[in-house]
Amino acid sequence: MGWPEGYGRRVMAEVDSTNAEAARIVGGLGGPEWICALNQTAARGRRGRVWIAPAGNFAATLVMRPRETAAVVALRSFVAALALYDALAALTGAEAALALKWPNDVLLNGGKVAGILLEGLPNGGLAVGIGVNLIAAPPAEQVEAGAVRPVSLLEETGVRVSPEQMLDALAAAWAMREDSFVTYGFAAMREAWLTRAARLGEVITARTARDSVTGTFETVDAQGQLVLNTAQGRVTIAAADVFF
């Protein structure tokens, strides 16, 4: 697949963070643009956490100006997850080893190989930040206690993928998933995501800023929220970290 029509492509030797660069350029955008950095000096994950990204791993942000409501725009985390799944499967042939972890992670052989960070930008912009452990994963002691172990694509599959190869595959996969999302809405995207969901039907724990909820992972609803079946009944969770 070639580079998708209508998307800009910018590969930088070094930047503080691709999401920060997205904020700087969003005002002058003529259309969506991918920013890929071969080195980041101040990478961030969800909730302001440090994202450890050694040289050779993948760090990129798609910057765009969507026109939908904030609630619909936020559903692009599912677009990103499915595009990542598609791209990694195409590059490695390891589709059966991949799974999607609510809300924003991609798993490979049960370990976290990729993460997604959506951020709102000025001028109605959106940054879809994506990090993939292509060649190395951070040590387990550097991640939150109880979190899924980090893994790398190279270690788990033996396939060496360059950041530029990852970018090209991801951009093509995103364009296809984005077209489907805009044309058909979230319902089809939700069904596709659920068929790839990690631990669906199993007991998991969701930790919010205020409390912790344990229950059976029942589904993701039409708003993209996690639905757990707990001892106290059905609970819907809009934002949380999930632990297995």
Coordinates of C-alpha atoms in Angstrom, one line a residue:
M1 CA 0.0 0.0 0.0
G2 CA 1.3 3.5 -0.9
W3 CA 1.1 6.6 1.2
P4 CA -2.6 7.6 1.6
E5 CA -3.8 10.6 -0.4
G6 CA -4.6 13.8 1.5
Y7 CA -2.2 13.1 4.4
G8 CA 1.0 15.0 5.0
R9 CA 4.2 13.1 6.1
R10 CA 6.9 14.7 8.3
V11 CA 9.8 12.6 9.6
M12 CA 12.0 14.5 12.1
A13 CA 15.5 13.4 13.4
E14 CA 14.6 14.8 16.9
V15 CA 11.9 16.6 18.7
D16 CA 10.7 17.1 22.3
S17 CA 7.5 15.2 21.6
T18 CA 5.5 14.6 18.5
N19 CA 2.3 15.7 20.3
A20 CA 4.0 19.0 21.3
E21 CA 5.1 19.5 17.7
A22 CA 1.5 18.8 16.6
A23 CA 0.3 21.7 18.9
R24 CA 2.9 24.0 17.2
I25 CA 1.8 23.3 13.6
V26 CA -1.9 22.7 13.9
G27 CA -2.8 26.3 13.2
G28 CA -1.2 26.2 9.7
L29 CA -2.5 22.8 8.7
G30 CA -4.2 22.4 5.3
G31 CA -5.1 18.8 6.1
P32 CA -4.2 15.9 8.4
E33 CA -0.5 15.3 8.8
W34 CA 1.7 12.5 10.3
I35 CA 4.7 13.6 12.4
C36 CA 7.2 10.9 13.1
A37 CA 10.3 11.5 15.3
L38 CA 13.3 9.2 15.3
N39 CA 14.2 10.6 18.8
Q40 CA 12.0 12.3 21.4
T41 CA 13.5 14.2 24.3
A42 CA 10.3 14.7 26.4
A43 CA 7.9 11.9 25.4
R44 CA 4.7 11.6 27.4
G45 CA 2.2 8.8 27.9
R46 CA -1.3 9.0 29.4
R47 CA -1.9 11.1 32.5
G48 CA 1.4 12.9 32.0
R49 CA 3.5 9.7 32.6
V50 CA 6.9 9.5 31.0
W51 CA 7.0 7.4 27.8
I52 CA 10.4 5.6 27.5
A53 CA 11.3 5.5 23.8
P54 CA 14.9 4.3 22.9
A55 CA 16.2 5.0 19.4
G56 CA 14.7 2.6 16.9
N57 CA 11.3 2.5 18.5
F58 CA 8.3 4.3 16.9
A59 CA 6.9 7.7 18.0
A60 CA 4.4 9.5 15.9
T61 CA 1.4 11.8 16.0
L62 CA -1.4 12.3 13.6
V63 CA -2.5 15.9 13.8
M64 CA -5.9 16.8 12.3
R65 CA -8.9 19.1 12.7
P66 CA -12.0 17.0 13.0
R67 CA -15.4 18.6 12.8
E68 CA -17.5 16.3 15.0
T69 CA -18.4 16.9 18.7
A70 CA -15.9 16.2 21.3
A71 CA -17.6 12.9 22.3
V72 CA -17.3 11.6 18.7
V73 CA -13.7 12.9 18.3
A74 CA -12.7 10.9 21.4
L75 CA -13.8 7.7 19.7
R76 CA -10.8 8.0 17.4
S77 CA -8.8 6.1 20.1
F78 CA -10.6 3.0 18.7
V79 CA -9.8 4.0 15.1
A80 CA -6.1 4.3 16.2
A81 CA -6.2 0.9 18.0
L82 CA -7.6 -0.9 15.0
A83 CA -5.2 0.8 12.6
L84 CA -2.3 -0.2 14.8
Y85 CA -3.6 -3.8 15.0
D86 CA -3.9 -3.9 11.2
A87 CA -0.5 -2.4 10.6
L88 CA 1.3 -4.7 13.1
A89 CA -0.5 -7.7 11.7
A90 CA 0.5 -6.8 8.1
L91 CA 4.2 -6.1 9.1
T92 CA 4.7 -9.3 11.1
G93 CA 2.0 -11.8 10.1
A94 CA 1.4 -12.3 13.9
E95 CA -2.3 -11.4 13.8
A96 CA -3.2 -14.2 16.2
A97 CA -0.8 -12.8 18.9
L98 CA -2.3 -9.3 18.9
A99 CA -5.1 -8.0 21.0
L100 CA -6.6 -4.6 22.0
K101 CA -6.7 -3.5 25.6
W102 CA -9.2 -0.9 26.6
P103 CA -8.8 2.1 26.5
N104 CA -5.6 2.7 24.5
D105 CA -3.1 -0.2 24.3
V106 CA -2.2 -2.9 21.9
L107 CA -1.0 -6.2 23.2
L108 CA 1.4 -8.7 21.7
N109 CA 1.6 -12.2 23.3
G110 CA -0.2 -10.6 26.3
G111 CA 2.4 -7.8 26.7
K112 CA 2.0 -4.1 25.9
V113 CA 3.7 -3.3 22.6
A114 CA 2.0 0.0 21.8
G115 CA 0.1 2.8 23.4
I116 CA -2.1 5.7 22.2
L117 CA -2.6 9.2 23.6
L118 CA -5.3 11.5 22.3
E119 CA -5.0 15.2 23.1
G120 CA -7.1 18.2 22.2
L121 CA -5.2 21.1 20.5
P122 CA -5.9 24.8 19.8
N123 CA -7.9 25.7 16.8
G124 CA -10.1 22.6 17.1
G125 CA -7.2 20.3 16.6
L126 CA -6.6 16.7 17.7
A127 CA -3.3 15.0 18.3
V128 CA -3.4 11.2 18.0
G129 CA 0.0 10.2 19.6
I130 CA 1.2 6.6 19.1
G131 CA 4.2 4.8 20.5
V132 CA 5.3 1.3 19.5
N133 CA 8.1 -0.7 21.0
L134 CA 9.7 -1.8 17.8
I135 CA 13.1 -3.0 19.0
A136 CA 13.1 -2.5 22.8
A137 CA 10.7 -2.4 25.7
P138 CA 11.3 -0.5 29.0
P139 CA 12.3 -2.7 32.0
A140 CA 9.3 -4.0 33.9
E141 CA 10.4 -2.1 37.1
Q142 CA 9.9 1.2 35.2
V143 CA 6.2 0.6 34.6
E144 CA 3.4 1.0 37.1
A145 CA 3.0 -1.9 39.6
G146 CA 0.4 -4.4 38.3
A147 CA 0.5 -3.1 34.8
V148 CA 0.8 -5.3 31.8
R149 CA 4.5 -6.2 31.1
P150 CA 6.1 -4.2 28.3
V151 CA 7.3 -6.1 25.2
S152 CA 8.9 -5.3 21.9
L153 CA 8.0 -6.3 18.4
L154 CA 11.5 -7.6 17.7
E155 CA 11.7 -9.7 20.8
E156 CA 8.3 -11.3 20.4
T157 CA 8.3 -11.9 16.7
G158 CA 11.8 -11.7 15.5
V159 CA 10.7 -9.2 12.9
R160 CA 12.8 -5.9 12.7
V161 CA 10.7 -3.0 11.5
S162 CA 12.0 0.6 11.0
P163 CA 10.1 3.6 12.2
E164 CA 9.6 4.7 8.6
Q165 CA 8.2 1.3 7.7
M166 CA 5.9 1.4 10.7
L167 CA 4.7 4.9 9.7
D168 CA 3.9 3.9 6.2
A169 CA 1.9 0.9 7.2
L170 CA 0.1 2.7 10.0
A171 CA -0.8 5.7 7.8
A172 CA -2.3 3.4 5.2
A173 CA -4.2 1.4 7.9
W174 CA -5.5 4.6 9.6
A175 CA -6.8 6.1 6.3
M176 CA -8.9 2.9 5.7
R177 CA -10.3 2.8 9.3
E178 CA -10.9 6.6 9.4
D179 CA -12.8 6.4 6.1
S180 CA -15.0 3.7 7.6
F181 CA -15.5 5.6 10.8
V182 CA -16.6 8.8 9.0
T183 CA -18.8 6.9 6.6
Y184 CA -20.5 4.4 8.9
G185 CA -20.1 5.7 12.4
F186 CA -18.9 4.0 15.5
A187 CA -21.1 0.9 15.5
A188 CA -19.0 -1.0 13.0
M189 CA -15.8 0.2 14.6
R190 CA -17.0 -1.0 18.0
E191 CA -17.8 -4.5 16.7
A192 CA -14.4 -4.7 15.0
W193 CA -12.7 -3.6 18.2
L194 CA -14.6 -6.1 20.4
T195 CA -13.6 -9.1 18.2
R196 CA -10.0 -8.2 19.0
A197 CA -10.5 -7.2 22.7
A198 CA -8.2 -8.6 25.4
R199 CA -9.9 -10.4 28.3
L200 CA -13.5 -9.9 27.0
G201 CA -15.7 -12.0 29.3
E202 CA -13.1 -12.3 32.0
V203 CA -12.7 -10.6 35.4
I204 CA -10.6 -7.4 35.2
T205 CA -10.0 -4.3 37.5
A206 CA -10.6 -0.7 36.4
R207 CA -8.9 2.0 38.4
T208 CA -10.2 5.5 38.1
A209 CA -8.9 8.6 39.8
R210 CA -11.2 8.0 42.7
D211 CA -11.8 4.2 43.1
S212 CA -11.2 0.7 41.8
V213 CA -13.9 -1.5 40.3
T214 CA -13.5 -5.2 39.7
G215 CA -16.0 -7.2 37.5
T216 CA -16.5 -9.2 34.3
F217 CA -15.6 -7.3 31.2
E218 CA -19.0 -7.4 29.4
T219 CA -18.6 -5.0 26.5
V220 CA -17.8 -1.5 25.3
D221 CA -20.9 0.6 24.9
A222 CA -22.0 2.9 22.1
Q223 CA -20.0 5.8 23.7
G224 CA -16.8 3.7 23.9
Q225 CA -17.2 3.3 27.7
L226 CA -16.1 0.1 29.5
V227 CA -19.0 -2.0 30.9
L228 CA -18.3 -4.3 33.8
N229 CA -20.7 -6.7 35.5
T230 CA -19.9 -6.5 39.2
A231 CA -21.3 -7.9 42.4
Q232 CA -23.2 -4.7 42.8
G233 CA -24.6 -4.7 39.2
R234 CA -23.6 -3.3 35.9
V235 CA -21.1 -0.5 36.0
T236 CA -20.2 1.8 33.1
I237 CA -16.7 3.5 33.2
A238 CA -15.7 6.4 30.9
A239 CA -12.0 6.6 31.8
A240 CA -9.7 4.3 33.8
D241 CA -6.6 2.2 33.8
V242 CA -7.3 -1.5 33.4
F243 CA -5.5 -4.2 35.2
F244 CA -5.7 -8.0 34.6

